[in-house]
Coordinates of C-alpha atoms in Angstrom, one line a residue:
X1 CA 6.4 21.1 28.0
X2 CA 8.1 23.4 31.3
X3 CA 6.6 20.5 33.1
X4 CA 8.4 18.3 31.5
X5 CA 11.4 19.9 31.2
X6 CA 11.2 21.2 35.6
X7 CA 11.4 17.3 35.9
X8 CA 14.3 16.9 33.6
X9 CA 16.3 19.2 34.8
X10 CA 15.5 18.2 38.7
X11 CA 17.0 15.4 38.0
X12 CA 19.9 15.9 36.8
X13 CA 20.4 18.4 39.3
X14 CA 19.6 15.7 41.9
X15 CA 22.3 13.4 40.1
X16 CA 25.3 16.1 40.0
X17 CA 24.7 17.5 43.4
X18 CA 24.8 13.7 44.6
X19 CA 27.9 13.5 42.3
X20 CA 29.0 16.3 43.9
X21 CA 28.7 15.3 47.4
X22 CA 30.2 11.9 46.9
X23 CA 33.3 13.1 44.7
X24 CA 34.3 16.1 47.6
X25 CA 33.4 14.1 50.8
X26 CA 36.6 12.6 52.4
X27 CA 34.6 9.4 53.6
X28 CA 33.4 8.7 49.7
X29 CA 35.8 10.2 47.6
X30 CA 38.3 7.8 47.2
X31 CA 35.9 4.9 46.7
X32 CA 33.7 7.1 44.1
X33 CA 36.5 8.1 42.0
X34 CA 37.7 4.8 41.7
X35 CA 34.6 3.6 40.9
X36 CA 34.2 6.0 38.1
X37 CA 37.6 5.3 36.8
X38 CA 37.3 1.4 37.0
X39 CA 33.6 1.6 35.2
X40 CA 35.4 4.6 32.5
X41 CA 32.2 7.1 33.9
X42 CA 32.2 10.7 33.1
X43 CA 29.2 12.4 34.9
X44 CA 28.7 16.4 34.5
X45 CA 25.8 18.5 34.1
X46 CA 23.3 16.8 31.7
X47 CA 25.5 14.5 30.6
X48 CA 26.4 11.1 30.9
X49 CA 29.3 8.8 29.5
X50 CA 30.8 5.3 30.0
X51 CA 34.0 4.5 27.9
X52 CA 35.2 1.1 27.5
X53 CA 39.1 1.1 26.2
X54 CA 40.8 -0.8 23.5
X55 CA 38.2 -2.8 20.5
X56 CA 36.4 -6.0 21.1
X57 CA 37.7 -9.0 19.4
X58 CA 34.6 -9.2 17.6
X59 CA 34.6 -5.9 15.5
X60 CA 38.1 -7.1 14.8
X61 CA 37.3 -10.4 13.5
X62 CA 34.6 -8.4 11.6
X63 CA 36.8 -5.9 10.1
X64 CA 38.9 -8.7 8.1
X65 CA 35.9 -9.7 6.5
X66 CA 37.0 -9.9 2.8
X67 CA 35.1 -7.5 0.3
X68 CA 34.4 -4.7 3.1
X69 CA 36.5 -2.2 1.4
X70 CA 34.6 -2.4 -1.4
X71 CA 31.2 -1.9 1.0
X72 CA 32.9 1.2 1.9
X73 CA 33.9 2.1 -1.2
X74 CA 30.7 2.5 -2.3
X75 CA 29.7 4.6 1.0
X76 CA 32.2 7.0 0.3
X77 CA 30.6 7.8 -3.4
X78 CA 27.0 7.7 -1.6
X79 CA 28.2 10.0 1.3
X80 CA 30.4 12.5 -0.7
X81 CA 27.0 12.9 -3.0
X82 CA 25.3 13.6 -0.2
X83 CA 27.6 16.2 0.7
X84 CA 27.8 17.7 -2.4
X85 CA 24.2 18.3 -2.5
X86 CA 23.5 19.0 1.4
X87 CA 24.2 23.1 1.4
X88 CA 21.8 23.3 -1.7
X89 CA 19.0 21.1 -0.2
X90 CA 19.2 22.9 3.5
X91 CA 19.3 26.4 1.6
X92 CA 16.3 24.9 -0.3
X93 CA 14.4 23.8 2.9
X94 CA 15.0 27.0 4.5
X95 CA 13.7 29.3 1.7
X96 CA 10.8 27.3 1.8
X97 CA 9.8 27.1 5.4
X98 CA 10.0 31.3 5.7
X99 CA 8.0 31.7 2.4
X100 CA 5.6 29.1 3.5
X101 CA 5.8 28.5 7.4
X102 CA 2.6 26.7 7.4
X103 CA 3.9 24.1 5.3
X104 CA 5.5 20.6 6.2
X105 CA 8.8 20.4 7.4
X106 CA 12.0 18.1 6.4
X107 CA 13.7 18.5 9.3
X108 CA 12.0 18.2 13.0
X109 CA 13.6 18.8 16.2
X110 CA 12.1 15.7 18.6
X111 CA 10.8 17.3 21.5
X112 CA 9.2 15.3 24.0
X113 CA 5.8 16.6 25.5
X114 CA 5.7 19.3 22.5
X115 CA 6.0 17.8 19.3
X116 CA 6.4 13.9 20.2
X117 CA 4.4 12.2 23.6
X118 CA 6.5 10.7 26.4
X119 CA 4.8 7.1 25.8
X120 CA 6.8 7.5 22.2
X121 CA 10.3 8.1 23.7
X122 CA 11.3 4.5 24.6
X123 CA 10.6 4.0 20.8
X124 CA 12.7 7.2 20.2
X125 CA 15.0 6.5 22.6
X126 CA 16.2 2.9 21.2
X127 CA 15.6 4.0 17.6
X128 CA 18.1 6.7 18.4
X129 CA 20.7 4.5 20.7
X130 CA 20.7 1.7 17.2
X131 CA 20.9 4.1 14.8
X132 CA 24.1 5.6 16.7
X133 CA 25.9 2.2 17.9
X134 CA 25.1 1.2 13.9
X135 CA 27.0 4.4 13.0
X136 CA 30.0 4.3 15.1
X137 CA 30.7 0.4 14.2
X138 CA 30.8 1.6 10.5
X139 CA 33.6 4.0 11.8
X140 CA 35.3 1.1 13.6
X141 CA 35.0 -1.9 10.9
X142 CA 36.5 0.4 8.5
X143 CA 39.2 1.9 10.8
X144 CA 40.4 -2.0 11.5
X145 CA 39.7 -2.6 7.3
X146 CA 42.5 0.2 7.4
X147 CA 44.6 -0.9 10.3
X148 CA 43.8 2.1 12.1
X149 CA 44.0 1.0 15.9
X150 CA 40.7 1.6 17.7
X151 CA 41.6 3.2 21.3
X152 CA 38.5 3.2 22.6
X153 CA 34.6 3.5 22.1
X154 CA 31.7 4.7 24.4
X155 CA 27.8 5.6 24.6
X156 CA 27.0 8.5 26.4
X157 CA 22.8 9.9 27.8
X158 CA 22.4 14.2 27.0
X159 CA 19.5 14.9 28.5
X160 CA 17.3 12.5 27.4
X161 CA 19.0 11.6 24.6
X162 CA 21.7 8.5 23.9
X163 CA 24.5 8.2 22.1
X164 CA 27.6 6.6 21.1
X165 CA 31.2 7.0 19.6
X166 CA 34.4 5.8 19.0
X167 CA 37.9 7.0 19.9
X168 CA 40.4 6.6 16.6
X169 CA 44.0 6.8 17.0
X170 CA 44.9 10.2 15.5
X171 CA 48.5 9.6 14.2
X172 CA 47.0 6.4 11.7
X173 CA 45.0 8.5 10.7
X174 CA 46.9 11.3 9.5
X175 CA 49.4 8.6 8.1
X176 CA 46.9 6.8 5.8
X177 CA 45.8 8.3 1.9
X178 CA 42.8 10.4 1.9
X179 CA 41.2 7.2 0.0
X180 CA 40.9 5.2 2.9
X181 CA 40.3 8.2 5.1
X182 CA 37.2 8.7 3.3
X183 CA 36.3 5.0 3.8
X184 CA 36.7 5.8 7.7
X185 CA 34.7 8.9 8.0
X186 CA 31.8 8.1 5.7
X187 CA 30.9 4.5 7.3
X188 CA 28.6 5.5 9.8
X189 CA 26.7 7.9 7.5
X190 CA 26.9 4.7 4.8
X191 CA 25.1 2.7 7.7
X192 CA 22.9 4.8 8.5
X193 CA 22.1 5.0 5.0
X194 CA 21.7 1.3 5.0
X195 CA 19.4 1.4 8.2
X196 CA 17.5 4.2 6.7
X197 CA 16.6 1.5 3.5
X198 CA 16.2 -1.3 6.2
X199 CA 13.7 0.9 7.7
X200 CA 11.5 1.5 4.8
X201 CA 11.5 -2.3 4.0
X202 CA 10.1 -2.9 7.3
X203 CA 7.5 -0.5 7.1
X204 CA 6.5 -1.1 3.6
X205 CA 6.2 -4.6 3.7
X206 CA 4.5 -4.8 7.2
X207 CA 1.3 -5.6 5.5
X208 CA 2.4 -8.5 3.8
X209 CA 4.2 -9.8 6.7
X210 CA 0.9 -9.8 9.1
X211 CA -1.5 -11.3 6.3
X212 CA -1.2 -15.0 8.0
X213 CA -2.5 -13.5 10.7
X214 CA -4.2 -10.1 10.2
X215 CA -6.2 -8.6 7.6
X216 CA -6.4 -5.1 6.8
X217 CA -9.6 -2.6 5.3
X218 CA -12.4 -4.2 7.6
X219 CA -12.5 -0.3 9.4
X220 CA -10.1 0.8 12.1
X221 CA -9.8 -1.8 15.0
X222 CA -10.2 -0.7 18.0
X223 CA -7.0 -1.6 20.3
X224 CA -8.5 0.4 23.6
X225 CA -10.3 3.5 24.5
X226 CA -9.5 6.1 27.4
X227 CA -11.0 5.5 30.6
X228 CA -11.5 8.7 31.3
X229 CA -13.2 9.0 27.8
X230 CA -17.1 9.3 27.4
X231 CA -16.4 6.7 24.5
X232 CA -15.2 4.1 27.3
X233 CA -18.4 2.2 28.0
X234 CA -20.0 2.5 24.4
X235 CA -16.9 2.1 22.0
X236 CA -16.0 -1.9 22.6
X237 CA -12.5 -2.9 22.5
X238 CA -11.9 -5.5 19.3
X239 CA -14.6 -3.8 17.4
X240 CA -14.7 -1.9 14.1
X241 CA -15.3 1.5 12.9
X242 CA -16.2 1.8 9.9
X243 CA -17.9 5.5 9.5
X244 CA -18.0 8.0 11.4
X245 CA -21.0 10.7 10.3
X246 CA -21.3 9.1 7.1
X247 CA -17.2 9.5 6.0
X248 CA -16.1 6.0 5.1
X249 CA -13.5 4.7 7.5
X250 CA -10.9 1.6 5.9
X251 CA -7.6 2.5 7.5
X252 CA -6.1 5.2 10.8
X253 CA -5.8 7.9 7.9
X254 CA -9.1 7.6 7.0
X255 CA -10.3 7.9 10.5
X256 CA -8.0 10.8 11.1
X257 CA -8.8 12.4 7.6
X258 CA -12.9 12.0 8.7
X259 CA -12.2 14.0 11.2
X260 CA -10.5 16.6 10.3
X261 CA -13.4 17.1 7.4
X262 CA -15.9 16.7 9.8
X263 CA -14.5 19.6 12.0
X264 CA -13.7 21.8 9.5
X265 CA -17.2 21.6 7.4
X266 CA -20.5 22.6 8.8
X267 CA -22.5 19.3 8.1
X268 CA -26.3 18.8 8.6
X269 CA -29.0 16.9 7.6
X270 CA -32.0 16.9 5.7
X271 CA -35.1 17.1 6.6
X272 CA -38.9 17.3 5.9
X273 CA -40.2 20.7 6.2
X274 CA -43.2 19.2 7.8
X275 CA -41.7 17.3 10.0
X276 CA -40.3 20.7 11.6
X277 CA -43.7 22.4 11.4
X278 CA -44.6 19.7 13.7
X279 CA -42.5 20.0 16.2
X280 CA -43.8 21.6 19.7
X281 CA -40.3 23.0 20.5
X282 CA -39.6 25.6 18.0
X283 CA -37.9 28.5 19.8
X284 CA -35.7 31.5 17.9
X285 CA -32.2 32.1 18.6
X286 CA -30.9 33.1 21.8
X287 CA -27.6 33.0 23.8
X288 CA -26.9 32.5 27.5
X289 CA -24.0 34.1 28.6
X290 CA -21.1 31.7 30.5
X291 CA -17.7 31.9 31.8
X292 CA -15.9 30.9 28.3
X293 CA -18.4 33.2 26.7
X294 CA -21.7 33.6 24.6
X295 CA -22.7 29.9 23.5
X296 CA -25.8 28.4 22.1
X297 CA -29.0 28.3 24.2
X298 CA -30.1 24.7 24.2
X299 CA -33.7 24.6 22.9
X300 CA -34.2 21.0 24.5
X301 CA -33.2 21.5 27.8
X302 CA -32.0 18.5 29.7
X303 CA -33.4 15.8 27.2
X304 CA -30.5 12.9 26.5
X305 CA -31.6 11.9 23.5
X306 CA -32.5 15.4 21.6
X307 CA -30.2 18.5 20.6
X308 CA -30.9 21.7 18.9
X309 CA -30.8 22.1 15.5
X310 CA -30.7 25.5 13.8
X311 CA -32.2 25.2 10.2
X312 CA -32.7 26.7 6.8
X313 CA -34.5 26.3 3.7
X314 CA -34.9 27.4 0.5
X315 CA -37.9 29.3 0.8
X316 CA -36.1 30.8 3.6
X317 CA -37.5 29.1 6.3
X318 CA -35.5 29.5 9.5
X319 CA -35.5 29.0 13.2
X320 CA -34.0 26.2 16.3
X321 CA -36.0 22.9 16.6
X322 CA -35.3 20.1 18.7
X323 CA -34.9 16.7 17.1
X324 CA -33.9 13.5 18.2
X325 CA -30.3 13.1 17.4
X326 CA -30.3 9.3 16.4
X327 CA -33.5 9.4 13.8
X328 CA -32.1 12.8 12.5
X329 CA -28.6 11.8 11.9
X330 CA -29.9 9.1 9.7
X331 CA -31.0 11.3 6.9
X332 CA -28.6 12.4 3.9
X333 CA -26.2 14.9 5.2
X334 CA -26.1 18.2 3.5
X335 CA -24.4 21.7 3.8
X336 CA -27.1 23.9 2.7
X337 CA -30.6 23.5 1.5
X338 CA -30.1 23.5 -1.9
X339 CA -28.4 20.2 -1.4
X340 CA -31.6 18.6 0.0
X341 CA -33.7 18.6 -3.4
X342 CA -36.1 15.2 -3.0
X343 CA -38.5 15.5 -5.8
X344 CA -41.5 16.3 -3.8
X345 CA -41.9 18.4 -0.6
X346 CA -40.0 20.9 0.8
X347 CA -36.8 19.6 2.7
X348 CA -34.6 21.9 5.1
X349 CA -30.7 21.5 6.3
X350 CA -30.9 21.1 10.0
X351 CA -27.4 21.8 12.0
X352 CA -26.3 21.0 15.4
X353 CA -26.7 24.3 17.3
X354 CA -23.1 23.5 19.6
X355 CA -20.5 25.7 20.3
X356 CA -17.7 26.5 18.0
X357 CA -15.6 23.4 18.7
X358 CA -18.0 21.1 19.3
X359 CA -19.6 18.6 16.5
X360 CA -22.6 15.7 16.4
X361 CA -21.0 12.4 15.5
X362 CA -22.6 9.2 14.5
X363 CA -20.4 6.4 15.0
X364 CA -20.8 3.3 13.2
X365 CA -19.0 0.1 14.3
X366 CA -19.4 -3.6 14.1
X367 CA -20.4 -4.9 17.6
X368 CA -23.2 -2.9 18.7
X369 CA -25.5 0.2 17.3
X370 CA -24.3 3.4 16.4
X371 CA -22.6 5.8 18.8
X372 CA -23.9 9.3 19.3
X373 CA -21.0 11.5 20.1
X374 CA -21.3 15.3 20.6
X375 CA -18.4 17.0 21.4
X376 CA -14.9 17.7 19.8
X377 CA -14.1 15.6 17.0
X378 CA -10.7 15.2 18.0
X379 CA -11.1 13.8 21.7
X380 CA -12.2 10.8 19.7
X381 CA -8.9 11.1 17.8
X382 CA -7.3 11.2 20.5
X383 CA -9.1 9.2 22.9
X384 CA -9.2 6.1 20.7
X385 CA -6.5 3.9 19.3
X386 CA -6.9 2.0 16.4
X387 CA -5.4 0.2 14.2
X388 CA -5.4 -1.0 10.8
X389 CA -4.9 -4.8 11.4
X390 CA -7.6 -6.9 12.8
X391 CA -6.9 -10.3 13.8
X392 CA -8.3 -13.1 11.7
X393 CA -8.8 -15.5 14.4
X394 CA -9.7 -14.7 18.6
X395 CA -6.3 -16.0 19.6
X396 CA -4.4 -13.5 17.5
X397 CA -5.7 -10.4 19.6
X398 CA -3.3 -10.9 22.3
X399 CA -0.6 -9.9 19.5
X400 CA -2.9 -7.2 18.3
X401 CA 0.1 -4.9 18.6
X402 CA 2.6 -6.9 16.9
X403 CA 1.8 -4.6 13.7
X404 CA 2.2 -1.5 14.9
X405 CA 5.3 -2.3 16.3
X406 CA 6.8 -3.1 12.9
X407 CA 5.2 0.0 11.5
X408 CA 6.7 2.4 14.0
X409 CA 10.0 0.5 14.6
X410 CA 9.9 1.1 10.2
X411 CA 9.1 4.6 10.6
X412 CA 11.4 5.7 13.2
X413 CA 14.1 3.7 11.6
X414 CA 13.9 5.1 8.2
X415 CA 12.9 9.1 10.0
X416 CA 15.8 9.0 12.4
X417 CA 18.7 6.7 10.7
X418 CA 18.3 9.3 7.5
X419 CA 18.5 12.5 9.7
X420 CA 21.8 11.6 11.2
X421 CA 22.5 10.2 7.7
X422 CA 21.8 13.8 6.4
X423 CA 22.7 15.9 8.8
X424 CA 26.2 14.2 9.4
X425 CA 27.1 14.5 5.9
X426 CA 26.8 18.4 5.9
X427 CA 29.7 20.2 6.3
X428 CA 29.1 21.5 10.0
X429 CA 31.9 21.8 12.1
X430 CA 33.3 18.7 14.3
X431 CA 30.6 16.2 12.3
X432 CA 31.7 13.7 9.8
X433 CA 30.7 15.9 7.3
X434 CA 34.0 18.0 8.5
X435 CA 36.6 15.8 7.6
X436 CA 35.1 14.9 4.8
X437 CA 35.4 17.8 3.3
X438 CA 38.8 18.5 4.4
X439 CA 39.5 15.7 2.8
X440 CA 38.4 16.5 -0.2
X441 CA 39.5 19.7 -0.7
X442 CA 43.1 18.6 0.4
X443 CA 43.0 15.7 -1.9
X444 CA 41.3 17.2 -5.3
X445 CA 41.5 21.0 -5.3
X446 CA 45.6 21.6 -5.1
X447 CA 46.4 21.6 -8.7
X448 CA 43.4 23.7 -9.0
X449 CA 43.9 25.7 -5.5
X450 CA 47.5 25.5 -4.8
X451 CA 47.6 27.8 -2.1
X452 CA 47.2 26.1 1.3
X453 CA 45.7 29.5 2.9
X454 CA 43.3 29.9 0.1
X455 CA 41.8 25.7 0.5
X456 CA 42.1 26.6 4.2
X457 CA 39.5 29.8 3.4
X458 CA 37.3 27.6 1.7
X459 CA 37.1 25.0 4.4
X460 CA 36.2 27.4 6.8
X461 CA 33.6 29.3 4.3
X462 CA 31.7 26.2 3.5
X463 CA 31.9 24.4 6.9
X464 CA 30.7 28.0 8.5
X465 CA 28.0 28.4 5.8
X466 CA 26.5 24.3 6.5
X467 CA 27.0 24.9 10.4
X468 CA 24.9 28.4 10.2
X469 CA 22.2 26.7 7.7
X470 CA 21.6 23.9 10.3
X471 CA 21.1 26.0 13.0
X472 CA 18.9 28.6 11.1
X473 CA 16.3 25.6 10.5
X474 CA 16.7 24.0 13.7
X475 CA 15.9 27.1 15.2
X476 CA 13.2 27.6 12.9
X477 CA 12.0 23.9 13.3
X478 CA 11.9 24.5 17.2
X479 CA 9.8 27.3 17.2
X480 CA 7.5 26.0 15.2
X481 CA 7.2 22.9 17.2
X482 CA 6.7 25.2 20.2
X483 CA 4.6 28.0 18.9

C-alpha cells in the first residue's frame, strides 16, 4: 500500500513541479498558459481537469427527444425515495458494522494495492469514468428538457480516480419550479440507477450469453498459472479441476470455498493400523528449532515422495510415520479416528505433520494425474486463475476471457453505478442529494414550516447529520480495509 501510494504521490509531485517550472519561467510561460487556456486545463496538486465550454449539438438534439420528461419524472420519485430512506439505511449500516465489525460491509472504500489489485484498476477506472459521464448527461438532457442553458461540462483525474461534471447556468435555474428542478438534479442518480440495473443484466445473464460457445460445471478451467508458482509445470493451462483433497470443485466459488475448508479443518486419512506397524520409520515427536520458530521435525528426511504423518487411533495408538503422500491421500479422509470405522481391523487417522499454515493437497484435474501440493492452500488460490467457462471447441480458447469480461464489467457496473447512485442521493453537503433536499423542503414543508429560519435549520440539521454518517462509515470502511 505506502509503496503504492510513494509512487502516486511522486508523480504528481513530478507533474506540478514541471507545472510549476513551465508556468513561472519567462521562456515558457506565455506559451504554457495559453496552452492551458486554449485546451480549458486546470492542473494543481492531485488534480487534474479539462473543461470544454458551451453543449454539444448532440446532447441538444437528445434533450428534445419527446417523452424525456416523463423518464425523469419517474427518476425524481425513485431518487427522492432513495433520499428519504438514505439517513436510516446509513444509520442502519453503521450500527451494524461497530456491533459486528467482522461482518460484511455495504459500503467499501476502493483502495488500490489494499483492498482491490492494480491489474483491477483499468476495470475500476473506466467503470468509474462511465458511470460518471452517464451521470452528468442525465444532468445535461434534463437541463436542455428544461431549457436550462448548459455553460459548460468537464472530466477531471484525483489521484487515480476520474471524473466528470457539468456546469448549469445558475440564474435558469433559480427561475424554473422546483418540479423541473427536481427533474435536473435527480437525472444522474436516475442513470446511475438505470446503469446499476444494466449492470445486473449483464452479469446475470452472462451464462446464457456464452452457452454457444462455452459450457459451465465441467470444474474450474484453468486460464494460466504463476510462473513463479510451484503449480507452473504440473497444473496445465486449458485443463480442469475438479477436486481438490476430495472437496468437489464445479465453479471459482467452489474452488475458493474448498479452500478455505480445507485450511481451516484438520483433515487426514485413514489408515490400516497394520500398515503403520509396518512401517520402518516410526519416530516420536520432536521439534527443530528455526528462524520463524519451533516447527515440525520431518520424520522422512529429504524423500520427495513421502511426508510425516502424525496419527491416532482409537485404542490410543499414537506416534509420526512416514507414508507416501500419493497412496495415502487416496484413502477416505477423516478428522479423528472414530471416523475411520471399516468393519474389520483397526484403522488410524493419519495427518500431515506441517507447520501451522501449511496443508497436503491432492489435486485432481482432467489432463494428467493428480497434483500433490504441500504448502498453503491459498498460494493455489492465488496462484491460479480459473474460470468457470470452458470452451466447447479448441478455437474458442483464444476468447477464453470473453466471459469474465462480461462478468466483471456486470459486477463493477451494478457495485459502482449504485454507490454513486446511493451515496449521491444522501443529503451530504454540495452532492445532488443537497439540492434535492432544499428543494423539497422549500417546496412541501412552508404551510407546515412557515418560518424560512426554521426550514433553513432543518436543512442544515439533516444535510450535517447525512454528511457526518458518510464519513463515520467511510472512515470505518477504510480502516478496515487497511487493518
Amino acid at each position: 500500500m505506502w509503496e503504492a501510494a510513494w509512487y502516486i504521490g511522486a508523480a504528481w509531485l513530478s507533474i506540478s513541479t514541471i507545472h510549476a517550472l513551465l508556468s513561472t519561467l519567462r521562456s515558457t510561460s506565455l506559451a504554457y498558459n495559453n496552452f492551458l487556456n486554449q485546451y480549458g486545463l486546470l492542473l494543481s496538486p492531485g488534480h487534474l481537469k479539462v473543461y470544454w465550454s458551451g453543449c454539444p449539438a448532440w446532447v441538444l438534439r437528445l434533450g428534445s427527444l419527446p417523452g424525456l420528461r416523463v423518464w425523469f419524472d419517474l427518476g425524481s420519485v425513485c431518487s427522492c425515495g432513495l433520499l428519504l430512506l438514505s439517513i436510516p439505511i446509513l444509520a442502519g449500516l453503521l450500527i451494524n458494522t461497530v456491533q459486528q465489525p467482522t461482518g460484511e460491509q455495504l459500503l467499501k472504500p476502493v483502495i488500490p494495492g489494499v483492498n482491490v489489485p492494480w491489474s483491477q484498476m483499468v476495470y475500476i477506472g473506466l467503470t468509474i469514468f462511465v458511470c460518471a459521464v452517464l451521470h452528468e448527461l442525465g444532468h445535461a438532457l434534463a437541463a436542455v428538457k428544461e431549457q436550462v442553458r448548459v455553460d459548460g461540462y468537464g472530466v477531471f483525474f484525483l489521484l487515480v480516480y476520474p471524473g466528470a461534471y457539468v456546469d448549469l447556468h445558475e440564474e435558469h435555474m433559480t427561475v424554473i419550479s422546483a418540479r423541473r428542478r427536481l427533474r435536473i438534479y435527480c437525472a444522474g442518480v436516475w442513470h446511475n440507477f438505470v446503469l446499476a440495473c444494466l449492470g445486473a443484466m449483464l452479469f446475470s445473464s452472462t451464462s446464457f450469453m456464452s452457452a454457444p460457445l462455452f459450457a459451465i460445471d465441467r470444474g474450474v478451467y484453468v486460464l494460466n498459472v504463476n510462473e513463479d508458482s510451484a503449480l507452473y509445470d504440473q497444473l496445465p493451462v486449458g485443463t480442469h479441476i475438479t477436486h481438490i483433497s476430495g472437496c468437489p470443485i464445479h465453479s471459482v466459488l467452489d474452488f475458493q470455498l474448498c479452500i478455505d475448508h480445507i485450511y481451516t479443518t484438520d483433515l487426514g486419512y485413514c489408515i490400516p493400523l497394520d500398515v503403520i506397524k509396518k512401517q520402518q520409520r516410526v519416530q516420536q515427536p520432536a521439534t527443530v528449532a528455526t528462524a520463524g520458530g519451533a516447527l515440525p521435525f520431518d520424520c522422512c528426511g529429504d524423500s520427495r515422495s513421502h511426508i510425516c504423518f502424525s496419527y491416532e487411533s482409537t485404542q490410543m495408538h499414537q506416534g509420526h510415520v512416514c507414508l507416501h503422500a500419493r497412496n495415502t491421500t487416496a484413502g477416505h479422509m477423516c478428522r479423528s479416528a472414530r471416523h475411520c470405522f471399516k468393519g474389520f481391523g483397526q484403522y488410524v487417522c493419519a495427518k500431515p505433520h506441517l507447520d501451522a499454515s501449511s496443508r497436503l493437497l491432492r489435486i485432481a484435474h482432467t489432463l494428467g494425474k493428480d497434483i500433490m501440493f504441500e504448502g498453503n492452500p491459498y498460494l493455489v488460490l492465488h496462484q491460479v486463475r480459473g474460470s468457470n467457462y470452458s470452451p466447447r471447441w479448441p478455437w474458442v480458447s483464444s476468447l477464453k476471457y470473453l466471459p469474465i469480461v462480461f462478468e466483471v464489467t456486470g459486477l463493477y457496473l451494478l457495485s459502482i453505478s449504485s454507490a454513486l447512485c446511493f451515496l449521491n442521493m444522501v443529503p451530504v453537503y454540495y452532492l445532488d442529494g443537497h439540492w434535492v433536499l432544499l428543494t423539497l423542503i422549500e417546496h412541501f414543508l412552508p404551510p407546515y414550516l412557515p418560518n424560512h429560519r426554521s426550514r433553513t435549520k432543518l436543512t442544515h440539521l439533516l444535510l450535517t447529520t447525512g454528511s457526518l454518517l458518510v464519513l463515520a462509515n467511510a472512515l470505518v470502511a477504510i480502516a478496515d480495509a487497511v487493518i
